[in-house]
Amino acid sequence: MGMTLQDKLRGGRFVITAEVTPPVSTDRGELLAKALPLKDLADAVNITDGAGARPHLGALTAAAMLVEQGVEPILQLTCRDRNRIALQSDLMSAAACGVRNLLILRGDDPSAGDQPDAKPVFDLDPRQLLETARRLRDKGELPSGRKVSGRADFFLGAADNPIDPPPGWVPESLEAKIAAGAQFIQTQFCMDAGVVRRYTARLAEHGLTNTLFVIVGIVPLRSAKSARWIKDKLYGAIIPDAIVDRMEQASDPAAEGRRICLDMVAELAEIPHVAGCHVMAPGNDAAVPEIIAAARETVSRLAAV
């Protein structure tokens, strides 16, 4: 068996993860067409769970399919759609399918999706679901105290939004997630290395990076329009004005977006306490394998210097 994502992070490797949104399809081939090009490129592949509050092929089923194909998944589990009974069943099912990595999320509100009358559940919040997964892993039991046979070798993750920390800022929300069991975070898009440097330095000041691996979200932009939309409309995302200007002036915006993304990888790989990057390309899946292959070369070149 090869090294897991957790092994690589603990070994000090700068990891590169990617993201796949399961298709609106019952054809497993459509999922594999999106995921298999990432095999042996991405260190792990996120499988989103009802992204955008819209139905897709189930995340747990999709993650199990990736395990079968030798692709290490990071299963996203949201609190939006299931009560604690269903979520506990999903945790056991994930372990039974060989899914190790979990990213615990709140989930988009149904009002953001294509069926806004859907009733949200939110029986648990992300901290409570992290605690449930940790208890299953460490004690082999459910919150009720009921024993669970078998093993659940979970590597537990959470989400965070990097910020340029003002004086006196304390990462209380992240501290609570770590206390609940989070071992790594994947962040929202942050295409500003200065912000990342100051954000991770503040996390380090509070001792969080002693136990937490920080994986920073990045995006290969396709156009100035998409850059402006992410900057203005996507909560928590950071796209500096200079990057928007660079995209506006580019003769080939998609190529320029790839260059910006690779420049960001090179900067992130040199920032203390950054454990890797998470490449997300909504609506542009085909660009991700090329980006990751080039990013690997960039990181290898820096490591050899």
Coordinates of N, CA and C in Angstrom, one line a residue, residues 8 13-20 34-46 71-72 74 186 215-216 218-220 257-259 261-263 265-266 276-281 284-301:
K8 N 1.9 11.5 4.0 CA 2.7 12.5 3.3 C 2.8 13.8 4.1
R13 N 5.9 16.4 3.3 CA 5.7 16.6 1.8 C 4.7 17.7 1.6
F14 N 5.0 18.6 0.6 CA 4.0 19.6 0.2 C 3.0 18.9 -0.7
V15 N 1.8 18.8 -0.2 CA 0.8 18.0 -0.9 C 0.0 18.9 -1.8
I16 N -0.6 18.3 -2.8 CA -1.5 18.9 -3.8 C -2.7 18.1 -3.9
T17 N -3.8 18.7 -3.5 CA -5.1 18.0 -3.6 C -6.0 18.7 -4.6
A18 N -7.0 18.0 -5.1 CA -7.9 18.5 -6.1 C -9.3 18.2 -5.7
E19 N -10.3 18.6 -6.5 CA -11.7 18.5 -6.1 C -12.5 18.0 -7.3
V20 N -13.4 17.1 -7.1 CA -14.3 16.6 -8.1 C -15.8 16.8 -7.6
K34 N -14.0 12.1 -14.8 CA -13.5 13.4 -14.1 C -12.4 13.1 -13.1
A35 N -12.5 11.9 -12.5 CA -11.5 11.6 -11.4 C -10.3 10.9 -11.8
L36 N -10.3 10.0 -12.8 CA -9.2 9.1 -13.1 C -8.0 9.9 -13.7
P37 N -8.2 11.0 -14.4 CA -7.1 11.8 -14.9 C -6.2 12.4 -13.7
L38 N -6.8 12.4 -12.5 CA -6.1 12.9 -11.3 C -5.3 11.8 -10.6
K39 N -5.5 10.5 -11.0 CA -4.8 9.4 -10.4 C -3.3 9.6 -10.6
D40 N -2.5 9.4 -9.5 CA -1.1 9.5 -9.5 C -0.6 10.9 -9.7
L41 N -1.5 11.9 -9.7 CA -1.1 13.3 -9.8 C -1.5 14.0 -8.5
A42 N -2.8 14.0 -8.2 CA -3.2 14.6 -6.9 C -2.9 13.6 -5.7
D43 N -2.5 14.2 -4.6 CA -2.3 13.4 -3.4 C -3.6 12.8 -2.8
A44 N -4.7 13.5 -3.1 CA -6.0 13.1 -2.7 C -7.0 13.9 -3.5
V45 N -8.2 13.4 -3.6 CA -9.2 14.1 -4.4 C -10.5 14.2 -3.6
N46 N -10.9 15.5 -3.4 CA -12.1 15.8 -2.7 C -13.3 15.4 -3.5
V71 N -7.7 5.7 -6.2 CA -7.6 7.1 -6.1 C -8.0 7.4 -4.6
E72 N -7.1 8.1 -3.9 CA -7.4 8.4 -2.5 C -8.4 9.5 -2.4
I74 N -11.0 12.4 -0.5 CA -11.4 13.1 0.7 C -12.9 13.3 0.7
Q186 N -8.7 22.6 4.8 CA -8.6 23.1 3.5 C -9.3 24.4 3.4
I215 N -3.9 23.4 4.3 CA -3.8 23.3 2.9 C -4.7 24.4 2.3
V216 N -4.0 25.2 1.5 CA -4.6 26.5 1.0 C -5.3 26.3 -0.4
I218 N -6.6 27.2 -4.0 CA -6.2 28.1 -5.1 C -7.0 27.7 -6.3
V219 N -7.0 28.7 -7.3 CA -7.9 28.5 -8.5 C -7.2 28.9 -9.8
P220 N -7.2 28.1 -10.8 CA -6.7 28.5 -12.1 C -7.8 29.3 -12.8
G257 N -4.2 32.8 -16.3 CA -4.8 32.2 -15.1 C -4.0 31.0 -14.6
R258 N -3.5 30.2 -15.5 CA -2.7 29.0 -15.2 C -1.3 29.5 -14.6
R259 N -0.8 30.5 -15.3 CA 0.5 31.0 -14.8 C 0.4 31.6 -13.4
C261 N -1.8 30.8 -11.1 CA -2.0 29.7 -10.2 C -0.6 29.0 -9.9
L262 N 0.2 28.8 -10.9 CA 1.5 28.2 -10.6 C 2.5 29.1 -9.9
D263 N 2.4 30.4 -10.1 CA 3.1 31.3 -9.3 C 2.7 31.2 -7.9
V265 N 1.5 28.6 -6.3 CA 2.0 27.3 -5.8 C 3.4 27.5 -5.3
A266 N 4.2 28.2 -6.2 CA 5.6 28.4 -5.8 C 5.8 29.2 -4.6
G276 N 0.3 22.5 2.0 CA 0.0 22.1 0.6 C -1.0 23.0 0.0
C277 N -1.5 22.7 -1.2 CA -2.5 23.5 -1.8 C -3.6 22.6 -2.3
H278 N -4.8 23.2 -2.4 CA -6.0 22.5 -2.9 C -6.5 23.2 -4.1
V279 N -6.4 22.5 -5.3 CA -6.7 23.1 -6.5 C -8.2 22.9 -6.8
M280 N -8.9 24.0 -6.9 CA -10.4 23.9 -7.3 C -10.6 24.7 -8.5
A281 N -11.3 24.1 -9.5 CA -11.5 24.8 -10.8 C -13.0 24.5 -11.2
N284 N -14.2 23.8 -14.7 CA -13.0 23.8 -15.6 C -12.1 22.6 -15.2
D285 N -12.8 21.4 -15.0 CA -12.1 20.2 -14.5 C -10.9 19.8 -15.4
A286 N -11.1 20.0 -16.7 CA -10.1 19.5 -17.6 C -8.7 20.2 -17.4
A287 N -8.7 21.4 -16.8 CA -7.4 22.1 -16.6 C -6.7 21.6 -15.4
V288 N -7.3 20.9 -14.5 CA -6.7 20.6 -13.2 C -5.5 19.6 -13.4
P289 N -5.6 18.5 -14.1 CA -4.4 17.6 -14.2 C -3.2 18.3 -14.7
E290 N -3.4 19.2 -15.7 CA -2.2 19.9 -16.3 C -1.6 20.8 -15.2
I291 N -2.5 21.5 -14.5 CA -2.0 22.4 -13.4 C -1.3 21.6 -12.4
I292 N -1.8 20.5 -11.9 CA -1.1 19.7 -10.9 C 0.2 19.2 -11.4
A293 N 0.3 18.7 -12.6 CA 1.6 18.2 -13.1 C 2.6 19.3 -13.2
A294 N 2.2 20.5 -13.6 CA 3.2 21.6 -13.6 C 3.5 22.0 -12.2
A295 N 2.5 22.0 -11.3 CA 2.8 22.4 -9.9 C 3.8 21.4 -9.3
R296 N 3.7 20.1 -9.6 CA 4.7 19.2 -9.1 C 6.1 19.5 -9.5
E297 N 6.2 19.9 -10.8 CA 7.5 20.3 -11.3 C 8.1 21.5 -10.5
T298 N 7.2 22.4 -10.3 CA 7.6 23.7 -9.6 C 8.0 23.3 -8.2
V299 N 7.3 22.5 -7.5 CA 7.6 22.2 -6.1 C 8.9 21.4 -6.0
S300 N 9.1 20.5 -7.0 CA 10.3 19.7 -7.0 C 11.5 20.5 -7.3
R301 N 11.4 21.5 -8.2 CA 12.5 22.4 -8.5 C 12.9 23.2 -7.3

